[in-house]
Structures are given as structure tokens and as C-alpha cells.
Short mmCIF file of C-alpha atoms in Angstrom, two decimals:
data_model
loop_
_atom_site.label_atom_id
_atom_site.label_comp_id
_atom_site.label_asym_id
_atom_site.label_seq_id
_atom_site.Cartn_x
_atom_site.Cartn_y
_atom_site.Cartn_z
CA MET A 1223 5.93 -84.10 17.95
CA TRP A 1224 7.56 -80.42 18.60
CA ARG A 1225 10.61 -81.03 16.40
CA GLU A 1226 8.11 -82.55 13.45
CA GLY A 1227 6.10 -79.18 13.85
CA LEU A 1228 9.51 -77.24 13.58
CA THR A 1229 10.98 -78.82 10.64
CA VAL A 1230 7.22 -78.60 8.90
CA ILE A 1231 7.21 -75.22 9.51
CA MET A 1232 10.80 -74.61 8.18
CA VAL A 1233 9.98 -76.30 5.19
CA THR A 1234 6.47 -74.55 4.37
CA VAL A 1235 8.57 -71.43 5.02
CA GLU A 1236 11.29 -72.24 2.09
CA CYS A 1237 8.39 -73.49 -0.29
CA LEU A 1238 6.94 -69.58 0.73
CA ASP A 1239 10.40 -68.13 -0.10
CA VAL A 1240 11.03 -69.66 -3.81
CA GLY A 1241 7.06 -68.05 -4.41
CA LEU A 1242 8.71 -65.07 -3.43
CA ASN A 1243 11.55 -65.37 -5.61
CA THR A 1244 9.58 -66.07 -8.38
CA VAL A 1245 7.09 -63.03 -7.73
CA ASN A 1246 10.09 -60.61 -7.41
CA LYS A 1247 11.47 -61.91 -10.55
CA ALA A 1248 8.25 -61.02 -12.49
CA ALA A 1249 8.17 -57.58 -11.07
CA MET A 1250 11.59 -57.06 -12.16
CA THR A 1251 10.81 -57.89 -15.92
CA ARG A 1252 8.25 -55.17 -15.40
CA GLY A 1253 10.58 -52.55 -14.38
CA MET A 1254 10.16 -52.22 -10.46
CA SER A 1255 12.89 -50.67 -9.06
CA GLU A 1256 15.24 -53.14 -6.46
CA PHE A 1257 15.61 -50.04 -4.31
CA VAL A 1258 11.84 -48.87 -3.99
CA PHE A 1259 11.06 -52.56 -3.47
CA VAL A 1260 12.77 -52.82 -0.44
CA THR A 1261 11.61 -49.67 1.02
CA TYR A 1262 8.23 -50.41 0.05
CA SER A 1263 7.94 -54.02 1.33
CA ASN A 1264 9.67 -53.18 4.73
CA SER A 1265 7.44 -49.97 5.41
CA LEU A 1266 4.38 -52.32 4.82
CA ALA A 1267 5.72 -54.79 7.17
CA PHE A 1268 5.91 -52.35 9.83
CA PHE A 1269 2.05 -52.30 9.60
CA PHE A 1270 1.71 -55.96 10.21
CA LEU A 1271 4.10 -56.32 13.21
CA LEU A 1272 2.87 -53.55 14.88
CA PRO A 1273 -0.35 -54.45 15.50
CA ALA A 1274 0.95 -58.23 16.16
CA SER A 1275 3.18 -57.58 18.60
CA ILE A 1276 0.79 -55.32 20.52
CA ILE A 1277 -1.60 -58.18 20.57
CA PHE A 1278 0.88 -60.98 21.35
CA TYR A 1279 2.73 -59.00 24.21
CA ARG A 1280 -0.28 -57.28 25.71
CA LYS A 1281 0.12 -59.36 28.30
CA ARG A 1282 3.42 -60.48 28.43
CA SER A 1283 6.32 -58.75 30.23
CA LEU A 1284 9.23 -58.06 28.00
CA PRO A 1285 12.81 -58.16 29.02
CA PRO A 1286 14.41 -55.30 29.96
CA LEU A 1287 16.08 -53.69 26.34
CA THR A 1288 19.42 -52.59 26.75
CA TRP A 1289 21.91 -50.42 24.65
CA SER A 1290 24.11 -53.08 23.41
CA ILE A 1291 21.11 -55.13 22.48
CA LEU A 1292 20.02 -52.55 20.55
CA GLY A 1293 23.00 -51.88 19.00
CA GLY A 1294 23.08 -55.71 17.85
CA MET A 1295 19.83 -55.15 16.14
CA PHE A 1296 20.73 -52.29 14.40
CA VAL A 1297 23.81 -54.33 13.15
CA THR A 1298 21.54 -56.90 11.85
CA SER A 1299 19.21 -54.68 10.56
CA MET A 1300 22.48 -53.13 7.95
CA ILE A 1301 22.91 -56.93 7.13
CA SER A 1302 19.11 -57.95 6.67
CA CYS A 1303 19.20 -54.76 4.35
CA SER A 1304 21.93 -55.57 2.43
CA VAL A 1305 20.93 -58.82 1.99
CA GLN A 1306 17.42 -57.93 0.79
CA ILE A 1307 18.92 -55.17 -1.83
CA LEU A 1308 21.57 -57.95 -3.08
CA LYS A 1309 18.64 -60.43 -3.42
CA ALA A 1310 16.42 -58.33 -5.38
CA LEU A 1311 19.57 -57.39 -7.69
CA GLY A 1312 20.68 -60.59 -7.99
CA ILE A 1313 17.34 -62.24 -8.95
CA GLY A 1314 16.84 -59.29 -11.43
CA TYR A 1315 20.05 -60.24 -13.28
CA SER A 1316 19.50 -63.66 -12.89
CA SER A 1317 16.59 -65.89 -11.88
CA PRO A 1318 14.84 -67.31 -8.68
CA THR A 1319 16.33 -70.55 -10.19
CA MET A 1320 19.89 -69.02 -9.07
CA ALA A 1321 18.58 -67.26 -5.52
CA SER A 1322 18.06 -70.87 -4.90
CA VAL A 1323 21.13 -72.26 -5.82
CA ALA A 1324 22.57 -69.29 -3.73
CA ALA A 1325 20.66 -69.99 -1.00
CA ASP A 1326 22.61 -73.28 -0.55
CA LEU A 1327 25.71 -71.55 0.33
CA ILE A 1328 24.22 -70.54 3.55
CA PRO A 1329 24.62 -73.65 5.26
CA ALA A 1330 28.21 -73.73 4.57
CA PHE A 1331 28.90 -70.48 5.19
CA THR A 1332 27.12 -70.56 8.79
CA PHE A 1333 29.04 -73.89 9.42
CA PHE A 1334 32.11 -72.30 8.93
CA LEU A 1335 31.37 -68.82 10.89
CA ALA A 1336 30.26 -71.04 13.52
CA ILE A 1337 33.78 -72.71 13.58
CA ILE A 1338 35.53 -69.47 13.16
CA SER A 1339 33.99 -67.87 15.96
CA GLY A 1340 34.25 -70.39 18.20
CA PHE A 1341 30.56 -71.87 18.43
CA GLU A 1342 31.95 -75.53 17.11
CA LYS A 1343 34.66 -77.31 17.33
CA LEU A 1344 35.93 -79.62 14.51
CA ASP A 1345 37.07 -82.88 14.74
CA LEU A 1346 37.79 -85.12 11.39
CA ARG A 1347 38.07 -88.18 13.89
CA VAL A 1348 34.22 -88.62 14.46
CA LYS A 1349 31.81 -89.50 11.83
CA SER A 1350 29.51 -86.96 11.99
CA SER A 1351 32.01 -84.13 11.75
CA ARG A 1352 33.43 -85.81 8.60
CA ALA A 1353 29.84 -85.99 6.89
CA ARG A 1354 28.95 -82.13 7.55
CA CYS A 1355 32.34 -81.33 5.99
CA ILE A 1356 32.10 -83.37 2.74
CA GLY A 1357 28.35 -82.19 2.61
CA THR A 1358 29.34 -78.50 2.89
CA ILE A 1359 31.82 -78.72 0.40
CA ALA A 1360 29.61 -80.49 -1.77
CA SER A 1361 27.14 -77.76 -1.27
CA ILE A 1362 29.58 -74.82 -2.32
CA THR A 1363 31.03 -76.93 -5.21
CA GLY A 1364 27.84 -77.39 -6.22
CA ALA A 1365 26.33 -73.63 -5.63
CA LEU A 1366 29.45 -72.73 -7.70
CA THR A 1367 28.96 -74.87 -10.71
CA VAL A 1368 25.59 -73.82 -11.48
CA THR A 1369 27.19 -70.44 -10.90
CA LEU A 1370 30.03 -70.66 -13.51
CA TYR A 1371 29.09 -73.09 -15.60
CA LYS A 1372 25.95 -72.73 -17.48
CA GLY A 1373 26.21 -75.48 -19.89
CA LEU A 1374 24.19 -76.23 -23.04
CA PRO A 1375 20.22 -75.41 -22.38
CA ILE A 1376 18.06 -78.48 -21.67
CA THR A 1377 14.79 -76.26 -22.10
CA VAL A 1378 14.41 -72.99 -24.21
CA ALA A 1379 13.51 -69.86 -22.74
CA SER A 1380 10.57 -67.88 -23.92
CA LEU A 1381 11.62 -64.54 -23.26
CA PRO A 1382 9.24 -61.67 -22.35
CA LYS A 1383 7.64 -59.63 -25.34
CA ARG A 1384 9.39 -56.28 -23.74
CA VAL A 1385 12.61 -57.93 -23.81
CA GLU A 1386 14.00 -56.09 -27.17
CA VAL A 1387 15.93 -57.84 -29.74
CA GLY A 1388 19.13 -56.69 -28.88
CA GLN A 1389 19.63 -58.24 -25.56
CA HIS A 1390 21.12 -61.53 -26.72
CA PHE A 1391 23.22 -64.04 -25.22
CA SER A 1392 26.17 -62.52 -24.43
CA THR A 1393 24.68 -59.91 -22.31
CA MET A 1394 22.39 -62.92 -20.56
CA GLN A 1395 25.81 -64.53 -19.75
CA SER A 1396 27.41 -61.63 -18.06
CA ASN A 1397 23.97 -60.55 -16.01
CA TRP A 1398 23.92 -64.28 -15.26
CA LEU A 1399 27.35 -63.60 -14.11
CA LEU A 1400 26.40 -60.89 -11.84
CA GLY A 1401 23.91 -62.17 -10.25
CA GLY A 1402 24.96 -65.27 -9.06
CA PHE A 1403 28.11 -63.27 -7.59
CA LEU A 1404 25.32 -60.57 -5.95
CA LEU A 1405 23.04 -62.95 -4.99
CA ALA A 1406 26.24 -65.34 -3.23
CA SER A 1407 27.15 -62.27 -1.26
CA GLY A 1408 24.03 -62.12 -0.07
CA SER A 1409 24.04 -65.42 0.92
CA PHE A 1410 27.16 -65.00 3.09
CA LEU A 1411 25.74 -61.97 4.97
CA LEU A 1412 22.92 -63.72 5.52
CA ALA A 1413 24.61 -66.49 7.42
CA LEU A 1414 26.46 -64.14 9.48
CA GLY A 1415 23.17 -62.62 10.08
CA PHE A 1416 22.24 -65.87 11.61
CA ASN A 1417 24.65 -66.29 13.95
CA ILE A 1418 24.30 -62.89 15.22
CA GLN A 1419 20.57 -62.77 15.57
CA THR A 1420 21.04 -66.05 17.45
CA ARG A 1421 22.89 -64.32 20.44
CA ILE A 1422 20.75 -61.30 20.04
CA ILE A 1423 17.39 -63.56 20.58
CA ARG A 1424 18.69 -65.68 23.23
CA GLU A 1425 19.10 -62.31 25.04
CA TYR A 1426 16.19 -60.61 24.22
CA PRO A 1427 13.73 -63.42 23.66
CA ALA A 1428 10.80 -61.79 21.88
CA GLU A 1429 10.74 -62.66 18.32
CA LEU A 1430 8.10 -59.77 17.24
CA ILE A 1431 9.75 -57.18 18.64
CA VAL A 1432 12.92 -57.95 17.67
CA ALA A 1433 11.74 -57.97 14.10
CA LEU A 1434 10.00 -54.89 14.26
CA ILE A 1435 12.61 -52.92 15.26
CA ARG A 1436 14.81 -54.47 12.77
CA CYS A 1437 11.83 -53.71 10.17
CA ILE A 1438 11.83 -50.09 11.25
CA PHE A 1439 15.77 -49.69 11.04
CA VAL A 1440 15.87 -51.42 7.33
CA ALA A 1441 12.79 -48.93 6.24
CA ILE A 1442 14.76 -46.27 7.43
CA VAL A 1443 18.03 -46.81 5.55
CA SER A 1444 16.27 -48.49 2.47
CA VAL A 1445 14.66 -45.18 2.13
CA ILE A 1446 18.09 -43.25 2.51
CA VAL A 1447 19.70 -45.55 -0.18
CA SER A 1448 17.05 -45.54 -2.38
CA LEU A 1449 16.59 -41.98 -2.62
CA ILE A 1450 20.51 -41.88 -3.52
CA ALA A 1451 20.48 -44.48 -5.90
CA GLU A 1452 17.26 -44.14 -7.57
CA LYS A 1453 17.17 -40.75 -9.89
CA ASP A 1454 14.00 -41.86 -11.26
CA PRO A 1455 11.28 -40.33 -9.14
CA ASN A 1456 8.70 -42.49 -11.09
CA ALA A 1457 9.98 -45.41 -10.16
CA TRP A 1458 8.00 -44.66 -6.98
CA ASN A 1459 4.74 -44.91 -8.57
CA LEU A 1460 3.15 -48.30 -7.97
CA SER A 1461 -0.14 -49.41 -9.67
CA LEU A 1462 -2.48 -52.53 -9.02
CA ASN A 1463 -0.29 -55.30 -10.70
CA MET A 1464 2.57 -57.56 -10.33
CA GLU A 1465 4.49 -55.23 -8.56
CA SER A 1466 1.76 -54.69 -5.73
CA ILE A 1467 1.78 -58.50 -5.36
CA ALA A 1468 5.32 -58.58 -4.90
CA ILE A 1469 5.26 -56.11 -2.45
CA GLY A 1470 2.35 -57.37 -0.24
CA TYR A 1471 3.92 -60.84 -0.64
CA SER A 1472 7.17 -59.52 0.92
CA ALA A 1473 5.73 -57.53 3.22
CA LEU A 1474 3.59 -60.26 4.95
CA PHE A 1475 5.57 -63.25 4.33
CA ALA A 1476 9.25 -62.54 4.06
CA ILE A 1477 9.74 -59.38 6.56
CA THR A 1478 7.23 -60.40 8.90
CA ILE A 1479 6.23 -64.14 9.09
CA ARG A 1480 9.54 -65.71 7.60
CA ALA A 1481 12.07 -63.46 10.35
CA SER A 1482 9.86 -64.22 12.82
CA VAL A 1483 10.06 -68.01 12.12
CA SER A 1484 13.16 -67.80 11.98
CA LEU A 1485 14.32 -65.84 14.95
CA TRP A 1486 12.03 -68.40 16.61
CA ALA A 1487 13.80 -71.24 15.40
CA CYS A 1488 17.51 -69.71 15.97
CA ARG A 1489 16.36 -69.30 19.33
CA GLU A 1490 15.20 -72.89 19.79
CA LYS A 1491 17.80 -74.85 17.61
CA GLY A 1492 20.77 -72.27 16.38
CA PRO A 1493 21.80 -71.03 13.30
CA VAL A 1494 22.74 -73.86 11.55
CA TYR A 1495 19.32 -75.67 12.21
CA VAL A 1496 17.75 -72.81 10.35
CA ALA A 1497 19.91 -72.55 7.19
CA MET A 1498 20.16 -76.06 6.68
CA PHE A 1499 16.65 -75.94 5.19
CA LYS A 1500 18.11 -73.32 2.44
CA PRO A 1501 18.88 -75.97 -0.03
CA LEU A 1502 15.79 -77.42 -0.26
CA GLY A 1503 14.31 -74.13 -2.79
CA ILE A 1504 16.30 -75.45 -5.42
CA PHE A 1505 13.87 -77.91 -6.66
CA ILE A 1506 10.61 -75.96 -6.36
CA ALA A 1507 12.53 -73.13 -7.93
CA VAL A 1508 13.35 -75.55 -10.80
CA VAL A 1509 10.11 -76.31 -11.12
CA MET A 1510 8.53 -72.95 -11.07
CA GLY A 1511 11.22 -71.08 -12.85
CA VAL A 1512 10.77 -73.23 -16.04
CA THR A 1513 7.13 -73.74 -15.59
CA ILE A 1514 5.78 -70.13 -14.61
CA LEU A 1515 8.37 -67.58 -16.01
CA GLY A 1516 9.74 -70.04 -18.75
CA ASP A 1517 12.97 -69.53 -17.43
CA THR A 1518 16.11 -71.81 -19.83
CA LEU A 1519 17.29 -74.91 -17.45
CA TYR A 1520 20.57 -75.19 -18.33
CA LEU A 1521 22.67 -78.13 -18.19
CA GLY A 1522 25.14 -76.59 -15.23
CA SER A 1523 21.68 -76.01 -13.10
CA VAL A 1524 21.22 -80.19 -13.23
CA ILE A 1525 24.59 -81.08 -12.20
CA GLY A 1526 25.16 -78.55 -9.84
CA ALA A 1527 21.92 -79.58 -8.07
CA ALA A 1528 23.01 -83.40 -8.40
CA ILE A 1529 26.38 -82.30 -6.42
CA ILE A 1530 24.29 -80.43 -3.78
CA VAL A 1531 21.65 -82.87 -2.89
CA PRO A 1532 23.97 -85.70 -1.41
CA GLY A 1533 26.13 -82.83 0.20
CA PHE A 1534 22.77 -81.19 1.84
CA TYR A 1535 21.68 -84.83 3.04
CA ALA A 1536 25.14 -85.45 4.52
CA VAL A 1537 25.11 -82.27 6.49
CA ILE A 1538 21.28 -83.23 7.83
CA TRP A 1539 22.85 -86.73 8.52
CA GLY A 1540 25.77 -85.59 10.40
CA GLN A 1541 23.55 -83.27 12.51
CA ALA A 1542 21.00 -85.56 13.22
CA HIS A 1543 24.06 -88.28 14.52
CA GLN A 1544 25.31 -85.59 16.63
CA GLU A 1545 21.96 -84.86 18.26
CA ILE A 1546 21.51 -88.92 18.88
CA LYS A 1547 24.72 -88.77 20.34
CA LEU A 1548 24.36 -86.12 22.69
CA VAL A 1549 21.21 -87.92 24.04
CA GLU A 1550 22.64 -90.93 24.55
CA ASP A 1551 25.87 -89.44 26.05
CA PRO A 1552 25.36 -85.89 27.11
CA PRO A 1553 28.32 -84.31 28.20
CA ILE A 1554 28.98 -83.59 31.57
CA SER A 1555 28.64 -79.93 32.49
CA SER A 1556 26.92 -77.17 33.70
CA PRO A 1557 23.06 -77.15 34.36
CA GLU A 1558 22.67 -74.33 31.91
CA SER A 1559 24.48 -76.46 28.74
CA CYS A 1560 21.78 -78.83 29.43
CA SER A 1561 18.84 -76.54 28.51
CA PRO A 1562 16.97 -77.09 25.39
CA ARG A 1563 17.22 -73.38 24.60
CA VAL A 1564 20.78 -73.82 24.24
CA PRO A 1565 22.12 -73.19 20.79
CA LEU A 1566 23.17 -76.42 19.06
CA LEU A 1567 26.58 -75.15 18.17
CA GLN A 1568 27.08 -72.65 21.31
CA ASN A 1569 28.35 -75.60 23.70
CA LYS A 1570 32.11 -75.03 22.82
CA SER A 1571 33.30 -78.44 24.56
CA THR A 1572 30.79 -80.46 21.95
CA GLU A 1573 32.60 -82.36 19.24
CA VAL A 1574 30.90 -82.82 15.66
#
């Protein structure tokens, strides 16, 4: 029952994440600065996380906060700030659909980083290991297909009225590639962040406090970056329109709720479990992008999605097969390795 509940929560988070991408794109098309957006979002999220942390931990004893943990939080904060800026820029240059496709790279990046870091051993003689490898390669291939190959338009987008006639297809093509590169870079950094934050949250199991401290660091750094990168002082002016909605949505959901849920899931199930849900966003993104924003649906997106879906389910099947095998034939090790809180990929003796 607990496993199903966590799965439902993660799927819901991915659905809301696609909605965030769509709202952000609508705000970017109205001229909102990506740097100012990140600064305002994290500043507002502080006022959500602070009272939530005080209420939740008022009768709970917190673990000791060491300098090493605080340093790890700072590193993840820098990664989080970079991911937020890259994602906002990437969506501005491309579309929410592209953002969801780039998110399909996260499980692959997380899987490879887990192998490099020694979290996971790779044994191609094991069926589940082969399935996860094939699925990972398929996810990367599908995401690169959508990024590098647009193909013929299946549906024609209706450009916003404020877009000038001079902004033709050649410019859109170059922006599409740049947006895809920025989003793919953000996906790699996010996968790296999943692995690092899993170590931190197991040493300091207080999700709201970790999210709060990370939010403070990101807000400070984003202010500095915004003051350097954003030359127009009018960019800091906001009105009660789509820009305010995007900032409020991002602060409440992305930085407060999603970050806390992600930390909790990383602590309970490990980084790869969290990353596995990212490819689900492509289906919702296509529907919302085409129906709400009027994005053009290209043949490359359809082909890429057709490659990604089998790869994603191959990874899920391999993960489930591994867990069933561990339950039926648990490895002989120390009692600590049998704890449900031990990461899925942290036991170096586990073959996948």
C-alpha cells in the first residue's frame, strides 16, 4: 500500500511539473526574464517553506547539522540554481514539450552516474540488467531524435500575436536546437543532483529543512546572477498576470512541494526511482503544448516518443524484476543493508 501511494504521488508530481512548464512558457512569451523568474520563485518559496518547517518540526528533534552536510547542501543548491535557469532558458527557446523530452534523459544520466560512482554494478548476464541498459539507450536515442530532428509538422502552430513577422522558421530552428541543448544540460545536472541529494538526505533526514536551506542558497545566488545578467531594470517589475501566476506556481509547487517530495522519495527509494518518472511527462506535454499553447507537433517528436516509451518501460521492468529477485533471494550482508531506507543503488554488492 505504501509503495502504491508513493507511486501515485510521483505520477501526480510529474503531471503538475508539465503544467509548470506550460505556464512558464506562456509567461516567457510575454517577456518575463528567466533570471528574474528564478529569483522571485525562490524568494517566495522561502515564505512557504519556513512556516511549514517550523510547524512540522516544532515537536521533533532534528539531527545535528554538520559543516560537511551544509557544504553538500550548498553544492546541491548551486546545481538546483543552474537547473532552474537552464530549464527556464530552454523552455523560452523551445517549448514545454521539448522540456519533457529532455527530462527523458534524466533516468539515463542517473543510471550512468550511479555506475560511475560505484552505486551500482553492471552485469549484462542478468536479464534485468540487460533490460535497463537497453531501456536507457532507447531513452537517450528517443530524446536525441526529438532534439535534433524536427521533421515535417503534423499540426501547425498559431504564433502569438506579439510575435513579429520577421521571426521565421530559420530562427525558430536554431532556437529549437539551442533550447534542446540547454534543457539536456539541465537534465544532466539534475541527475547529478539526485545522486548527491540522496546521500545528504540519508545523513540528514529532514526534507523540509534541506529544501529550506537549499532555497535560501539558491535565492542568494540567483539574485547575484540576475543583477549581473539582467541589464533592464524594468524586468523586475511584475503585474498581476501570467508572470505572477508562473512565479506563484513555481514557488509553491516546484520549489516547495516537488522538492520536498523528491527528497523524501530519494531517501526512501533512491535516486533512480525518482528519475524513472520523468519520461511520463512527454505525453502530457504534447497534449498541453498543442491544445493550450498552440505548439506545432512535429514528426520527430512522435518518432522520439515512440522510441522513448518502450525504453522507459524496459527500465521499469528491469527495476521491478531486480526488486522481486532481492525479496525472493536477499543478499547475505550486514543488517544495515537490509533496511528499507538503504538506497536501491547504494548496495554495491547488488547485481542488476
